[in-house]
CSV table of C-alpha atoms and ligand atoms in Angstrom, one decimal:
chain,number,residue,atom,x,y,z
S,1,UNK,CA,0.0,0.0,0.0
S,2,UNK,CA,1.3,3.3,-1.0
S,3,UNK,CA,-0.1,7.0,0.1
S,4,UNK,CA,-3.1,6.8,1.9
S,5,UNK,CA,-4.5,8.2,5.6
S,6,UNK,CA,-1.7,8.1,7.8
S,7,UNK,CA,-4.7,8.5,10.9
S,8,UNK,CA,-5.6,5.2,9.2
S,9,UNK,CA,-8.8,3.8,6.7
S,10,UNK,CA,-12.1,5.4,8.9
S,11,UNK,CA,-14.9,3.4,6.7
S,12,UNK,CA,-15.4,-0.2,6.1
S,13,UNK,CA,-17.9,-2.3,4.4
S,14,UNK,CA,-18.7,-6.1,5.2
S,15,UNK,CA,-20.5,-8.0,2.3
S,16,UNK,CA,-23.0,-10.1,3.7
S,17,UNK,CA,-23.9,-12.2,0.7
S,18,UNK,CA,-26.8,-14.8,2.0
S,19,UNK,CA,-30.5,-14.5,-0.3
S,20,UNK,CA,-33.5,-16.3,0.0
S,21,UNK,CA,-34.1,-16.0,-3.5
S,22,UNK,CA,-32.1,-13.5,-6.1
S,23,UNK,CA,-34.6,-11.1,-7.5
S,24,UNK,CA,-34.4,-10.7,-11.0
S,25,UNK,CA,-32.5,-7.9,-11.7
S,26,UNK,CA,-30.4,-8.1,-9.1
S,27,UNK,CA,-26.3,-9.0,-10.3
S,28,UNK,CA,-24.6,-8.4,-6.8
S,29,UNK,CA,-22.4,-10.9,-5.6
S,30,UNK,CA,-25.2,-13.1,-3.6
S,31,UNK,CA,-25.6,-16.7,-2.4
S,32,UNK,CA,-29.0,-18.3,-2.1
S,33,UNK,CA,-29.8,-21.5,-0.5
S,34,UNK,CA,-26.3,-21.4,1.1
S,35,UNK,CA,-27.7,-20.5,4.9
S,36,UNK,CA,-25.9,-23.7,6.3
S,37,UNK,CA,-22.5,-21.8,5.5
S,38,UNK,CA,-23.1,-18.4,7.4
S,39,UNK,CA,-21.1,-19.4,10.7
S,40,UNK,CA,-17.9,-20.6,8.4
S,41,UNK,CA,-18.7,-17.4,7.0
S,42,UNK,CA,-18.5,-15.2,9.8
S,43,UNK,CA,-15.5,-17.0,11.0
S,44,UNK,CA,-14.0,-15.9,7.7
S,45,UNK,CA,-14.8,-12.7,7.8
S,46,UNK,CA,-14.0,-12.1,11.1
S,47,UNK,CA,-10.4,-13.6,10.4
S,48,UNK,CA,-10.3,-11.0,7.2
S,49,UNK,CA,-10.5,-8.3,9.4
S,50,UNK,CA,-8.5,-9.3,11.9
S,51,UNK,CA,-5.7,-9.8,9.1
S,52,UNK,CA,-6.7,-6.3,7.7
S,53,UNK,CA,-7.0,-4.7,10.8
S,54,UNK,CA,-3.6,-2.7,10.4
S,55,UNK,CA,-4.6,0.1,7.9
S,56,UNK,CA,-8.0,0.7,9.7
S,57,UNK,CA,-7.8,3.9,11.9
S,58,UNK,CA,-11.3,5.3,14.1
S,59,UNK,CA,-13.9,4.1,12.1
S,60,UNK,CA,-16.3,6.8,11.6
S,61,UNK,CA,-18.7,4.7,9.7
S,62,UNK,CA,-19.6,0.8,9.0
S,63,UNK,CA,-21.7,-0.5,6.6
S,64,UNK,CA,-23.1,-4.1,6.7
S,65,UNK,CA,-24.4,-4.9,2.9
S,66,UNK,CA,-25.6,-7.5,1.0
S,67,UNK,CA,-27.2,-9.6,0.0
S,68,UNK,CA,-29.6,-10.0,3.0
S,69,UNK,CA,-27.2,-8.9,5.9
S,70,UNK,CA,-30.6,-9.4,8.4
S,71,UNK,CA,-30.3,-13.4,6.9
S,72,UNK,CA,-27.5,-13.6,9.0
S,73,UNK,CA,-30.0,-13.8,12.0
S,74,UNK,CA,-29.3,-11.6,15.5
S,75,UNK,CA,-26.8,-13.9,16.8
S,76,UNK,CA,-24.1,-13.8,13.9
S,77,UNK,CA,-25.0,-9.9,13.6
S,78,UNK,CA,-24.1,-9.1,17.0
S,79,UNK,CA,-21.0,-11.4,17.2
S,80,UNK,CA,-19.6,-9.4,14.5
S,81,UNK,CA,-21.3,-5.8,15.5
S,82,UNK,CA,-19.2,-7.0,19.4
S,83,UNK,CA,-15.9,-7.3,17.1
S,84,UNK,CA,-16.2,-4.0,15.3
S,85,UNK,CA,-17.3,-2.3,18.4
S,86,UNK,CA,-14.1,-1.5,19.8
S,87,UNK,CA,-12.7,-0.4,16.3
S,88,UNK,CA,-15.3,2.9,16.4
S,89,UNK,CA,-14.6,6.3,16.9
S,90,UNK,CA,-17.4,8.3,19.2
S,91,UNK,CA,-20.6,9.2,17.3
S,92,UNK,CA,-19.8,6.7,14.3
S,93,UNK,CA,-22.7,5.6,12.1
S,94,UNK,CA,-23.2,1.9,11.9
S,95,UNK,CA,-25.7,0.8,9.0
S,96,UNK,CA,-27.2,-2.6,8.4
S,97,UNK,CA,-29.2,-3.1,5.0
S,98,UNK,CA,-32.0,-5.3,6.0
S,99,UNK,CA,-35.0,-7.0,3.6
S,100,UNK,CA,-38.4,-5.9,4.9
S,101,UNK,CA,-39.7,-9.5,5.5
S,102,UNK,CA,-37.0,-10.3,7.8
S,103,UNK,CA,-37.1,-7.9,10.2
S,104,UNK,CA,-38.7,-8.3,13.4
S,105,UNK,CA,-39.1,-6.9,17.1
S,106,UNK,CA,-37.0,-9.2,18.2
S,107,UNK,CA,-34.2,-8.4,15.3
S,108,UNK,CA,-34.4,-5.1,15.4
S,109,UNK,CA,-33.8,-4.7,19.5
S,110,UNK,CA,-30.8,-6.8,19.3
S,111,UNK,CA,-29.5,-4.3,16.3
S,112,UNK,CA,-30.0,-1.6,18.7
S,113,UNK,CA,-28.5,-3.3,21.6
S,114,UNK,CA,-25.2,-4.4,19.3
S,115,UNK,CA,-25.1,-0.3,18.6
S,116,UNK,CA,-26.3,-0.5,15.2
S,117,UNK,CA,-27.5,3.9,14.1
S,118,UNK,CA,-29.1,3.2,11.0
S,119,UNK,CA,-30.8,0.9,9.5
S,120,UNK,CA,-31.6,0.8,5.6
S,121,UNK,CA,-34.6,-0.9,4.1
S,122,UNK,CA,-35.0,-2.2,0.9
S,123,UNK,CA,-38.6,-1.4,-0.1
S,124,UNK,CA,-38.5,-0.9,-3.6
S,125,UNK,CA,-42.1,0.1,-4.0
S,126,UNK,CA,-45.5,0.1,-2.2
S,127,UNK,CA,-47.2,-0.9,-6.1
S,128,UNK,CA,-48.0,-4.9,-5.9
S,129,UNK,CA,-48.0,-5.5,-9.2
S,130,UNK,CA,-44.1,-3.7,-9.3
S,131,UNK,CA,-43.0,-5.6,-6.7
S,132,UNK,CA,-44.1,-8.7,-8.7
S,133,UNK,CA,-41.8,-8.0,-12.0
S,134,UNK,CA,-38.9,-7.2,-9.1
S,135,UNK,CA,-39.6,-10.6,-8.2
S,136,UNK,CA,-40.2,-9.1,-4.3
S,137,UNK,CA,-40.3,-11.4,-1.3
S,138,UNK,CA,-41.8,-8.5,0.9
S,139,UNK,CA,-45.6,-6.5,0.3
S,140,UNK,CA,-45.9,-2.9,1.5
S,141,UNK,CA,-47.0,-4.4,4.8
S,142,UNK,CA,-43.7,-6.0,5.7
S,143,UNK,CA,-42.0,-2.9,4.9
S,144,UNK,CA,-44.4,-0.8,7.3
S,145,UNK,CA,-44.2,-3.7,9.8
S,146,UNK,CA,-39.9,-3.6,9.8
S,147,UNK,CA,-40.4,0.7,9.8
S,148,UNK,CA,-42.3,0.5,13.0
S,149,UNK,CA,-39.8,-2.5,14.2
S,150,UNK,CA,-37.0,-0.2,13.8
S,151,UNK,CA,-38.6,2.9,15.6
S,152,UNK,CA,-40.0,0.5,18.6
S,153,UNK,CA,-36.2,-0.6,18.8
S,154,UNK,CA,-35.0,2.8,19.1
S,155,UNK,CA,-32.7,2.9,16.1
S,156,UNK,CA,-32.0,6.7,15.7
S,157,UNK,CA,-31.7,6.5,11.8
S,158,UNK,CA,-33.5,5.0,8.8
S,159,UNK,CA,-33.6,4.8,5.1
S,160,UNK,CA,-35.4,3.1,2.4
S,161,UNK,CA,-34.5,1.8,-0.3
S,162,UNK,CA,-37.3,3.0,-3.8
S,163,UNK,CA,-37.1,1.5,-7.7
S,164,UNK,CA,-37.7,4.2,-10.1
S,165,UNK,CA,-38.1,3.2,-14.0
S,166,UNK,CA,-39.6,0.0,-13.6
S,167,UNK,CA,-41.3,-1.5,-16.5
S,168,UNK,CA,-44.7,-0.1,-16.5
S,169,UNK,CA,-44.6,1.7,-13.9
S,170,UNK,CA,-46.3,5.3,-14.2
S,171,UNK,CA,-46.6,8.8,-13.2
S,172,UNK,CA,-49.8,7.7,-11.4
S,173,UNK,CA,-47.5,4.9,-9.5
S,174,UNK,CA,-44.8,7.0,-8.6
S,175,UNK,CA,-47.1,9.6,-6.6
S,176,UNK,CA,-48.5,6.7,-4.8
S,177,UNK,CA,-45.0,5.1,-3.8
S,178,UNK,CA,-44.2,9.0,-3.3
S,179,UNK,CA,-47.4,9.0,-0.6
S,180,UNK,CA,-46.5,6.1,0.8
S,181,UNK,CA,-43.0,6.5,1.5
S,182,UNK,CA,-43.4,10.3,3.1
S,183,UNK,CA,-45.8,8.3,5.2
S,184,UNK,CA,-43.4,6.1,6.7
S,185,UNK,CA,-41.0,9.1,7.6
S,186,UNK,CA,-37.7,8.0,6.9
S,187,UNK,CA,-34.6,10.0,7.9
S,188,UNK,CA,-33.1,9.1,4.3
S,189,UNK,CA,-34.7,7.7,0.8
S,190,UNK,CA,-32.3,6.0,-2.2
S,191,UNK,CA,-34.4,6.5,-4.9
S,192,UNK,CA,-32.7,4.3,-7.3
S,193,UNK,CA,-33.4,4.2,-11.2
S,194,UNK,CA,-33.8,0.5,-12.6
S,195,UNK,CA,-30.7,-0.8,-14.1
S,196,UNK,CA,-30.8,-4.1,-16.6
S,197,UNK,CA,-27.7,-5.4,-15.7
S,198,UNK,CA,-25.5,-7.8,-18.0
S,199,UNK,CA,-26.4,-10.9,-17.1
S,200,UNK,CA,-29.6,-10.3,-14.6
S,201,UNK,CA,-32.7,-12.3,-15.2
S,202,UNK,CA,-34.7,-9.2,-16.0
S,203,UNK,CA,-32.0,-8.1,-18.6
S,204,UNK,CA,-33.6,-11.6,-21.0
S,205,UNK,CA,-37.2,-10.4,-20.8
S,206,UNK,CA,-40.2,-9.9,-21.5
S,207,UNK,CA,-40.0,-7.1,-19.7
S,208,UNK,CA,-38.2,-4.0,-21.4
S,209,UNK,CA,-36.9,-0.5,-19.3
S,210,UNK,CA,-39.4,2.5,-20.3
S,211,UNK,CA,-38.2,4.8,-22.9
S,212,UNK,CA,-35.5,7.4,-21.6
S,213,UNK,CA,-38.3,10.3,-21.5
S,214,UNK,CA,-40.3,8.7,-19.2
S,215,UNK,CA,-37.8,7.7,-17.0
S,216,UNK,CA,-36.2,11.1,-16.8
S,217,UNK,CA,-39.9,11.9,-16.0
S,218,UNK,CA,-40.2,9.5,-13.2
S,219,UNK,CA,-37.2,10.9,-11.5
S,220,UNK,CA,-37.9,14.3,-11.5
S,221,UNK,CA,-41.4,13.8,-9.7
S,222,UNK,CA,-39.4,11.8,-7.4
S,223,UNK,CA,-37.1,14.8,-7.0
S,224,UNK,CA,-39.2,17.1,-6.6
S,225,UNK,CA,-42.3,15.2,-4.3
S,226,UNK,CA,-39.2,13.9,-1.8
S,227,UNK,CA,-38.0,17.4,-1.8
S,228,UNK,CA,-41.5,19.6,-1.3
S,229,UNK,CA,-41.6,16.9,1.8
S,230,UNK,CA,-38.8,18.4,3.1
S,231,UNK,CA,-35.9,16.2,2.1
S,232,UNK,CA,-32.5,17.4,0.7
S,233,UNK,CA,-31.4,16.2,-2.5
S,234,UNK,CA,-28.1,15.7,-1.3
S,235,UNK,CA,-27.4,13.4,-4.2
S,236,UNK,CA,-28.5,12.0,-7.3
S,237,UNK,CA,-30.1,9.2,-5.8
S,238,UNK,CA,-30.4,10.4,-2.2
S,239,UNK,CA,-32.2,12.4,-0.3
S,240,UNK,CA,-31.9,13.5,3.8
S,241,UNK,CA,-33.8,14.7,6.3
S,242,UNK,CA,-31.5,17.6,8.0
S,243,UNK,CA,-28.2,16.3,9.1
S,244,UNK,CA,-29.3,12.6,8.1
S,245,UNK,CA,-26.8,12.3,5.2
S,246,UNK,CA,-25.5,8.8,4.8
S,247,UNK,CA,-21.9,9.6,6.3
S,248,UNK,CA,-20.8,6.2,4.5
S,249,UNK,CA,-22.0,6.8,0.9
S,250,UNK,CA,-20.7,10.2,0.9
S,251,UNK,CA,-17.2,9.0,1.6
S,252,UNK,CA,-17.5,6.9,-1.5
S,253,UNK,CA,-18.5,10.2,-3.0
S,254,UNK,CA,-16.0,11.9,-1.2
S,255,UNK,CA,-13.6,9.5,-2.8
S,256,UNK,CA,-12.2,8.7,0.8
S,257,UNK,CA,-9.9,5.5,1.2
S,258,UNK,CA,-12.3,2.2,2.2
S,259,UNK,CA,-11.5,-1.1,3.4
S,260,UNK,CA,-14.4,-3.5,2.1
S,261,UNK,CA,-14.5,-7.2,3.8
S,262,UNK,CA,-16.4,-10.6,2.5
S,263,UNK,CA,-16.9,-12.1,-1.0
S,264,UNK,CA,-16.9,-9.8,-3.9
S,265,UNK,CA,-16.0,-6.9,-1.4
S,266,UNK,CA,-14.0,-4.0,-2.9
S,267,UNK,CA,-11.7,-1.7,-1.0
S,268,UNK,CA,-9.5,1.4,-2.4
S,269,UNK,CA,-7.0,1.9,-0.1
S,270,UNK,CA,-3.7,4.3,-1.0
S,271,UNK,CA,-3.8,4.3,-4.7
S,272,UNK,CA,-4.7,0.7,-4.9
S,273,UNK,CA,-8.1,-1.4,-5.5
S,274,UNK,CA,-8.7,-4.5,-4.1
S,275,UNK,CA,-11.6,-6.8,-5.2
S,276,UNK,CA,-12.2,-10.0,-3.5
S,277,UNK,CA,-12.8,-12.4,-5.9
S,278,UNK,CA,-16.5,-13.7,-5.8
S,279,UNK,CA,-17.3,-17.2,-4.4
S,280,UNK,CA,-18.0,-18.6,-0.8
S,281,UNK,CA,-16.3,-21.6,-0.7
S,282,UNK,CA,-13.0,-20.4,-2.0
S,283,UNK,CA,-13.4,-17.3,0.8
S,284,UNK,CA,-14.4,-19.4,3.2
S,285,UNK,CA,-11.1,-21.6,2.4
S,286,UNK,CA,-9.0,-19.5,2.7
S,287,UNK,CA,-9.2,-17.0,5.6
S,288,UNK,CA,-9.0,-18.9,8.7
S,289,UNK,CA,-5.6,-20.7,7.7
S,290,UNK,CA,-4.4,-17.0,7.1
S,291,UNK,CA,-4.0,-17.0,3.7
S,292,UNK,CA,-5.5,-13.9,1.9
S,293,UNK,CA,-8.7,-14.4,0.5
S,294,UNK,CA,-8.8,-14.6,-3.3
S,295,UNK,CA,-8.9,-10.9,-4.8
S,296,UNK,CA,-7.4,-8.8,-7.8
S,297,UNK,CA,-5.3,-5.8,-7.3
S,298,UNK,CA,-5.0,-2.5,-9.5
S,299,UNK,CA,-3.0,0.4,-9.5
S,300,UNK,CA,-5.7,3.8,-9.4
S,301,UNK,CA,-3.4,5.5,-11.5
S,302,UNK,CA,-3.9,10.0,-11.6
S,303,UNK,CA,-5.8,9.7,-14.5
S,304,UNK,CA,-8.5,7.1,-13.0
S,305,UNK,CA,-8.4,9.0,-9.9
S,306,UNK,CA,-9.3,12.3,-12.0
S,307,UNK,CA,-12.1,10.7,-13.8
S,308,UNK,CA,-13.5,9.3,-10.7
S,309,UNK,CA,-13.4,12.3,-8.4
S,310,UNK,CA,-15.5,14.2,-11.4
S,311,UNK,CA,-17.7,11.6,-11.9
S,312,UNK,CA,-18.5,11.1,-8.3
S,313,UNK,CA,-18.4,14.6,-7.1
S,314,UNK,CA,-20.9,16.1,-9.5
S,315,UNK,CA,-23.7,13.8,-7.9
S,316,UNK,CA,-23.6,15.7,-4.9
S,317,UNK,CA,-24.7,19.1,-4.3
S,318,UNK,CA,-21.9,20.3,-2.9
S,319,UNK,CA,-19.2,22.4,-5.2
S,320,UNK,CA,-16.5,20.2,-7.1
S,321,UNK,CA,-13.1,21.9,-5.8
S,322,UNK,CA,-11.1,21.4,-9.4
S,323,UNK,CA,-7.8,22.0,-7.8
S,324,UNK,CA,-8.6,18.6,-5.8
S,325,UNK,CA,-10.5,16.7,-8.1
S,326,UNK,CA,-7.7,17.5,-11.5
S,327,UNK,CA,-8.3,19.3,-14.4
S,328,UNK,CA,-11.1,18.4,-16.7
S,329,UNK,CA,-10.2,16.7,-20.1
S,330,UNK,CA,-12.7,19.7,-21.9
S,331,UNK,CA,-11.9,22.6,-20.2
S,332,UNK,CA,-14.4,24.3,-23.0
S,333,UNK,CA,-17.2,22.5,-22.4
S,334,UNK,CA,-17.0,24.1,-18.7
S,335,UNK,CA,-18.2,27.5,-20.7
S,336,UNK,CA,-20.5,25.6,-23.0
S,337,UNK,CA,-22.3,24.4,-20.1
S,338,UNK,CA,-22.3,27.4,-18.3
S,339,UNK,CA,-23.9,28.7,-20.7
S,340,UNK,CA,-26.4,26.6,-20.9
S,341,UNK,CA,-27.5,26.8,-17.1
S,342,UNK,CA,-25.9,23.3,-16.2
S,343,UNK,CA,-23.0,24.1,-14.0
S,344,UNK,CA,-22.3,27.0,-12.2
S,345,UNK,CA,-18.3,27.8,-11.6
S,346,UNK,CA,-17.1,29.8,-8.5
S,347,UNK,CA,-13.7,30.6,-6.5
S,348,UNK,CA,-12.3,27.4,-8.4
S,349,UNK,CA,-15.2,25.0,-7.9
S,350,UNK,CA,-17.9,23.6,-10.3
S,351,UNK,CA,-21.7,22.6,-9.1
S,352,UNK,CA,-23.9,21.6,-11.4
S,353,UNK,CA,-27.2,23.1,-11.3
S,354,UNK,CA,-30.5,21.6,-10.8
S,355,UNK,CA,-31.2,21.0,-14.4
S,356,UNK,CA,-27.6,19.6,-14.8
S,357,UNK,CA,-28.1,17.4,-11.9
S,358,UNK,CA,-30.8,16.0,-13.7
S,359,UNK,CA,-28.9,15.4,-16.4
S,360,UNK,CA,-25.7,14.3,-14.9
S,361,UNK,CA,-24.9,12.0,-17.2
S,362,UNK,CA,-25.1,13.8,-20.6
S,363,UNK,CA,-23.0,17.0,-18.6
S,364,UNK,CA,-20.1,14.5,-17.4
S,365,UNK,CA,-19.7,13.4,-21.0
S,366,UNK,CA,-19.3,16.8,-22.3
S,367,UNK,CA,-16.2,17.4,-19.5
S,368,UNK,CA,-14.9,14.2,-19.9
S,369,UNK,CA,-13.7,12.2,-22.6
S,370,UNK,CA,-14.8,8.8,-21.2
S,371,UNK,CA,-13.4,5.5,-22.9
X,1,SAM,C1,-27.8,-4.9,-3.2
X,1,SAM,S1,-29.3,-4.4,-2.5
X,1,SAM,C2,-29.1,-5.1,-0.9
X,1,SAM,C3,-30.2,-4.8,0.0
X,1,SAM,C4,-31.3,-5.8,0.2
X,1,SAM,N1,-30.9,-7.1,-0.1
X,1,SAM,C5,-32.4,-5.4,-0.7
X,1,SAM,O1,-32.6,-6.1,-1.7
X,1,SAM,O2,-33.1,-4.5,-0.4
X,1,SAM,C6,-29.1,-2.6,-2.2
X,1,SAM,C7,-30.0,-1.8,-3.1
X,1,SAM,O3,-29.5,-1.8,-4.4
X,1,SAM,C8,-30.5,-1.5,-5.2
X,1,SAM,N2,-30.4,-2.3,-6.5
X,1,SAM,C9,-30.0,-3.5,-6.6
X,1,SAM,N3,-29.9,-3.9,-7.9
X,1,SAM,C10,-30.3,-2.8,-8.6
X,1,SAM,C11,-30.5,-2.5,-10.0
X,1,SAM,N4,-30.2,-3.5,-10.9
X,1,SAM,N5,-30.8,-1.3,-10.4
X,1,SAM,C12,-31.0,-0.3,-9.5
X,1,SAM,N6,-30.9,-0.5,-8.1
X,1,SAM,C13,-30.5,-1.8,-7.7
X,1,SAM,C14,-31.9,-1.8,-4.5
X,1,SAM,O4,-32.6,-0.6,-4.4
X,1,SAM,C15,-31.4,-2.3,-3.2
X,1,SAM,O5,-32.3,-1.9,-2.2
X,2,SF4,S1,-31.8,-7.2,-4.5
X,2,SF4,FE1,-31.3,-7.6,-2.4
X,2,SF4,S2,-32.6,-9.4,-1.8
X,2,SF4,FE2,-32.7,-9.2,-4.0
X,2,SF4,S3,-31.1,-10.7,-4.6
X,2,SF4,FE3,-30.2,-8.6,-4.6
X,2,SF4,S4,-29.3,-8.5,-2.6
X,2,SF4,FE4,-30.7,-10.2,-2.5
């Protein structure tokens, strides 16, 4: 490792990769039917951050994804929640994804009790017939049921987890999953547009995306309903009740060095990324002889960096500092766009506005020549 935080790596990630079922557009790295190995698992896990333990400083935020982290069950949870514990700086924000179906009283006090601040819900809509082409364990009723779960238990934070750009999903759907969410009162919402990943079961059909107007549609009435309710639009996907940012995904934002632990788990750490290869057994192998687990290594090299500090920076509304982030490959198309109303420049900085927000994508290939 070369570079990096010499107070030490303050954010990790554990991949938690256990599904009851993969839903079909889903391509993260997940295991279904493979409950029987989630104590070798742990063990594994456990020993990976043990042997990666070094480069970690105060951690100011934790982040247990999946997968179906709350698959783990309470017991596993807080056995590796009692391991972290003593690894966290005051005040630091520990998140747990969790499935809506699987969270219970029960669950959700032992979360609490292990010191879990946050916990984030995958909803994905309050529409039936939506949740049927996500291929959805959980009705609306599960998701209301684990909301009220998590308030009973006292967990000072939550966020859930909306699908926007589902296949036939309308304007008419997205004010009632708009309703319903505000109802619930979460301190955060990801609002995140459908994406037919290579490979994903939804990506083969029948079912095809909706045409690029209506989606850009979809998101600014999800924009702009999450917002009149009093929500920040902090990011492109995100949105935050006053000071409820997610402190974790705006260090990934922030570009800020992360250790990631488990199966398929990436880290950038001093110029280098990791990625642990994906596959349980092979993980599971090899961590408790001390071995490193299986995982690929590349050099972030300036130009990478560059790229990615404008790519990531520009979906938050906070100003881009250029001298930071590098120069951009078009410095013209800065004027262009300024022009145009899409980014505003000031004492060195670049924020895009709120029509460029909304059209991040199309802006970021005007600075940047991407390959
Ligand atoms: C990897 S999931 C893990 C959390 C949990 N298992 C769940 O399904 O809610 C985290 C979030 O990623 C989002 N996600 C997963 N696949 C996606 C896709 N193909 N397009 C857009 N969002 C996706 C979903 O909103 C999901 O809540
Ligand atoms: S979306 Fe969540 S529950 Fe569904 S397969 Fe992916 S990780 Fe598992």
């Amino acid at each position: 490792m070369t570079g990096g935080d010499p107070a030490g790596v303050a954010h990790l990630y554990v991949h938690l990769p256990f599904c009851a079922s993969r839903c079909g557009y889903c391509a993260f790295v997940v295991e279904v039917g493979r409950e029987d190995a989630r104590d070798a698992y742990l063990d594994a896990v456990l020993a990976e951050l043990e042997r990666e333990r070094a480069v970690l400083g105060a951690l100011d935020t934790v982040y247990l994804g999946g997968g179906t982290p709350t698959l783990m069950g309470a017991e596993r949870l807080s056995r590796l929640l009692g391991a972290i514990a003593p690894m966290l700086a005051p005040g630091a924000e520990v998140t747990v994804e969790a499935n809506p179906e699987t969270m219970d009283d029960a669950l959700a006090a032992s979360l609490a009790a292990a010191g879990v601040s946050r916990v984030s819900l995958g909803a994905q809509s309050s529409r039936p017939h939506l949740l049927g082409i996500l291929d959805r364990r959980a009705q609306p009723g599960d998701a209301e049921r684990a909301v009220r779960a998590v308030r009973t238990a006292g967990i000072p934070r939550l966020s859930m987890d909306l699908m926007l750009a589902v296949p036939g999903q309308s304007a008419g759907d997205l004010a009632a999953d708009l309703e319903w969410v505000v109802a619930q009162d979460p301190d955060h919402v990801s609002w995140y547009e459908l994406e037919f990943k290579e490979g994903s079961a939804i990506a083969r059909g029948p079912h095809s995306p909706p045409d690029d107007e209506l989606a850009a549609d979809l998101y600014e009435q999800a924009v702009e309903g999450l917002e009149d309710a009093g929500y920040r639009w902090y990011e492109l996907a995100n949105f935050a009740r006053p000071g409820a940012e997610c402190r974790h995904s705006l260090a990934y934002w922030r570009a800020r060095d992360y250790l990631g632990i488990g199966v398929g788990a990436v880290s950038t750490l001093g110029g280098e990324r990791r990625r642990n290869a994906p596959g349980l057994d092979r993980y599971i192998a090899a961590l408790p002889g001390g071995e490193e687990p299986p995982r690929t290594r590349e050099a972030v090299d300036a130009d990478t960096r560059r790229r990615e500090r404008w790519m990531l920076g520009t979906r938050l509304d906070e100003p881009l500092d250029v001298a930071w982030a590098g120069d951009p490959d078009n410095p013209e198309a800065l004027v262009v766009l300024e022009d145009r109303g899409l980014i505003e420049r000031r004492d060195g900085t670049v924020l895009l506005t709120r029509r460029g927000r909304l059209l991040q994508n199309a802006v970021m290939q005007q600075i940047m020549d991407f390959a």
